[in-house]
Amino acid sequence: MEFKLIIYEKSDGVATITLNRPEALNAFSKDVIEEILRALEDAKSDENVRVVVLTGAGEKAFSAGADIKGMVGMTALKARELSLMGESLCLALENLEKPVIAAINGYALGGGLEVAMSCDFRIASETARVGQTEVNFGLIPGWGGTQRLTRLVGMTKSKELIFTGKMVDARTAEQLGILNMVTSADKLKETVRQFAQELALKPPVALKVAKALVNKGANIGLDSALALEREGFGVVASSEDLKEGVSAFIEKRKPVFKGK
Ligand code: CAA
């Protein structure tokens, strides 16, 4: 597969997508999004891929968001198109039936934070700074930020961050519940690798169903969500992975899950 704006690598069950425009702080253009979507299609269909990692090239940014330079003279229709484009990337990450980790190696701003919030996990370096900064130039979050940030941190802090457009440091973002883990910049790659490897050894069927249930359940009533969980529990119970997990437990060995 040929890519110009991202780097796509696969190793030990982990597919890594690196945004590769460090000179523009890995801002998202239409072409960048199209390349990521292509890589995600590959990760989806390759059964050797158990986990996906999304990160940014360079030491300064995960991503500084949508390409501001492309916004000069933007019409309402073009802005709607930009919103749809970012949303399609966020939904592709959220709906991928495999865990996705955002490795946040610097700024995650505007659309950069919105994309990171669509991943299942966010692990950041101490040098990272995150924010929904759109208001600073007269805009609002357009790739789900008003909704996903509120779901992560609650309305009080979500409004504070979105209305002020301020950036917060990694430790503050961790305390707010935006980030799962913070590590020193030199340990970020290794921390993410270890976490990805841990997930790669888990039963893929259980992870796939658990991801769908947590995501869907957040947007529907408890009764409906519990009904979905019941069905999901039945589906997972019929998997080879469960048989393997139980046999391994009884035989006192480590399970080897095949995702079937
Ligand atoms: N789009 C396009 N280019 C960007 C960019 C962006 N979002 N962010 C940074 N760049 C470019 C800069 O223009 C600059 O390029 P040039 O050298 O050609 O001028 C280069 O990246 C380096 O940036 P800076 O010189 O600004 O670096 P800095 O260290 O002084 O500042 C920063 C870093 C604070 C992150 C600053 O670049 C900044 O505030 N960027 C904008 C962040 C932002 O508000 N993003 C939201 C975008 S809108 C959005 O995402 C809407 C949505 O919801 C989808």
mmCIF file of C-alpha atoms and ligand atoms in Angstrom, residues 21-28 60-61 63-71 82-83 86 107 109-112 114 129 131-134 136-137 139-145 167, ligand 1:
data_model
loop_
_atom_site.group_PDB
_atom_site.id
_atom_site.type_symbol
_atom_site.label_atom_id
_atom_site.label_comp_id
_atom_site.label_asym_id
_atom_site.label_seq_id
_atom_site.Cartn_x
_atom_site.Cartn_y
_atom_site.Cartn_z
ATOM 1 C CA ARG A 21 3.284 16.122 8.278
ATOM 2 C CA PRO A 22 5.429 17.292 11.212
ATOM 3 C CA GLU A 23 6.141 20.612 9.432
ATOM 4 C CA ALA A 24 2.387 21.400 9.733
ATOM 5 C CA LEU A 25 2.135 19.835 13.213
ATOM 6 C CA ASN A 26 0.369 16.849 11.601
ATOM 7 C CA ALA A 27 -2.736 18.876 10.737
ATOM 8 C CA PHE A 28 -5.478 16.860 9.028
ATOM 9 C CA LYS A 60 5.908 18.448 18.812
ATOM 10 C CA ALA A 61 2.448 17.236 17.886
ATOM 11 C CA SER A 63 -2.058 16.714 15.577
ATOM 12 C CA ALA A 64 -2.862 20.440 15.661
ATOM 13 C CA GLY A 65 -6.294 19.669 14.190
ATOM 14 C CA ALA A 66 -7.990 20.472 10.912
ATOM 15 C CA ASP A 67 -5.912 22.340 8.374
ATOM 16 C CA ILE A 68 -6.587 25.996 9.233
ATOM 17 C CA LYS A 69 -4.854 27.233 6.089
ATOM 18 C CA GLY A 70 -7.472 25.437 3.989
ATOM 19 C CA MET A 71 -10.226 27.388 5.771
ATOM 20 C CA LEU A 82 -15.064 19.293 6.389
ATOM 21 C CA SER A 83 -17.219 18.346 9.360
ATOM 22 C CA GLY A 86 -13.659 14.449 10.127
ATOM 23 C CA TYR A 107 -0.214 18.926 20.918
ATOM 24 C CA LEU A 109 -5.772 20.373 19.495
ATOM 25 C CA GLY A 110 -9.153 20.925 17.859
ATOM 26 C CA GLY A 111 -9.736 18.065 15.419
ATOM 27 C CA GLY A 112 -6.562 16.431 16.796
ATOM 28 C CA GLU A 114 -11.501 15.001 18.581
ATOM 29 C CA ARG A 129 -1.087 19.667 25.602
ATOM 30 C CA GLY A 131 -7.613 21.484 23.959
ATOM 31 C CA GLN A 132 -10.674 22.315 21.900
ATOM 32 C CA THR A 133 -9.105 25.552 20.701
ATOM 33 C CA GLU A 134 -11.513 26.340 17.827
ATOM 34 C CA ASN A 136 -9.983 31.179 19.569
ATOM 35 C CA PHE A 137 -10.474 31.817 15.878
ATOM 36 C CA LEU A 139 -15.164 28.414 15.299
ATOM 37 C CA ILE A 140 -16.599 25.521 17.322
ATOM 38 C CA PRO A 141 -15.472 21.869 17.451
ATOM 39 C CA GLY A 142 -16.783 20.230 14.291
ATOM 40 C CA TRP A 143 -15.656 16.605 14.570
ATOM 41 C CA GLY A 144 -17.673 15.555 17.610
ATOM 42 C CA GLY A 145 -15.823 17.539 20.292
ATOM 43 C CA MET A 167 -5.084 24.100 26.374
HETATM 44 N N1 CAA B 1 -3.458 23.772 10.285
HETATM 45 C C1 CAA B 1 -2.492 24.084 9.398
HETATM 46 N N2 CAA B 1 -1.223 24.390 9.744
HETATM 47 C C2 CAA B 1 -0.949 24.400 11.052
HETATM 48 C C3 CAA B 1 -1.889 24.105 12.043
HETATM 49 C C4 CAA B 1 -3.197 23.760 11.608
HETATM 50 N N3 CAA B 1 -4.182 23.403 12.446
HETATM 51 N N4 CAA B 1 -1.318 24.216 13.246
HETATM 52 C C5 CAA B 1 -0.044 24.568 13.030
HETATM 53 N N5 CAA B 1 0.191 24.688 11.710
HETATM 54 C C6 CAA B 1 1.430 25.069 11.036
HETATM 55 C C7 CAA B 1 1.767 26.535 11.282
HETATM 56 O O1 CAA B 1 1.056 27.353 10.405
HETATM 57 C C8 CAA B 1 3.257 26.516 11.006
HETATM 58 O O2 CAA B 1 3.477 26.476 9.619
HETATM 59 P P1 CAA B 1 4.465 27.564 8.909
HETATM 60 O O3 CAA B 1 5.830 27.250 9.482
HETATM 61 O O4 CAA B 1 4.343 27.257 7.451
HETATM 62 O O5 CAA B 1 3.976 28.905 9.321
HETATM 63 C C9 CAA B 1 3.691 25.169 11.565
HETATM 64 O O6 CAA B 1 2.521 24.365 11.612
HETATM 65 C C10 CAA B 1 4.258 25.254 12.964
HETATM 66 O O7 CAA B 1 3.300 25.911 13.788
HETATM 67 P P2 CAA B 1 3.634 27.207 14.660
HETATM 68 O O8 CAA B 1 4.711 28.022 14.035
HETATM 69 O O9 CAA B 1 2.343 27.915 14.943
HETATM 70 O O10 CAA B 1 4.203 26.515 15.975
HETATM 71 P P3 CAA B 1 4.176 27.084 17.444
HETATM 72 O O11 CAA B 1 5.034 26.192 18.242
HETATM 73 O O12 CAA B 1 4.482 28.547 17.465
HETATM 74 O O13 CAA B 1 2.636 26.933 17.928
HETATM 75 C C11 CAA B 1 0.554 25.778 18.206
HETATM 76 C C12 CAA B 1 2.087 25.666 18.049
HETATM 77 C C13 CAA B 1 0.220 26.464 19.543
HETATM 78 C C14 CAA B 1 -0.009 24.373 18.194
HETATM 79 C C15 CAA B 1 -0.022 26.623 17.041
HETATM 80 O O14 CAA B 1 0.483 26.119 15.816
HETATM 81 C C16 CAA B 1 -1.526 26.617 16.961
HETATM 82 O O15 CAA B 1 -2.199 27.249 17.766
HETATM 83 N N6 CAA B 1 -2.093 25.870 15.970
HETATM 84 C C17 CAA B 1 -3.507 25.804 15.771
HETATM 85 C C18 CAA B 1 -4.148 24.800 16.691
HETATM 86 C C19 CAA B 1 -5.656 24.816 16.590
HETATM 87 O O16 CAA B 1 -6.296 25.761 17.055
HETATM 88 N N7 CAA B 1 -6.253 23.774 15.978
HETATM 89 C C20 CAA B 1 -7.659 23.701 15.737
HETATM 90 C C21 CAA B 1 -7.865 23.639 14.241
HETATM 91 S S1 CAA B 1 -9.543 23.866 13.777
HETATM 92 C C22 CAA B 1 -10.231 22.380 13.950
HETATM 93 O O17 CAA B 1 -9.584 21.393 14.212
HETATM 94 C C23 CAA B 1 -11.712 22.388 13.718
HETATM 95 C C24 CAA B 1 -12.383 21.108 14.008
HETATM 96 O O18 CAA B 1 -13.004 20.910 15.053
HETATM 97 C C25 CAA B 1 -12.343 20.054 13.056
#
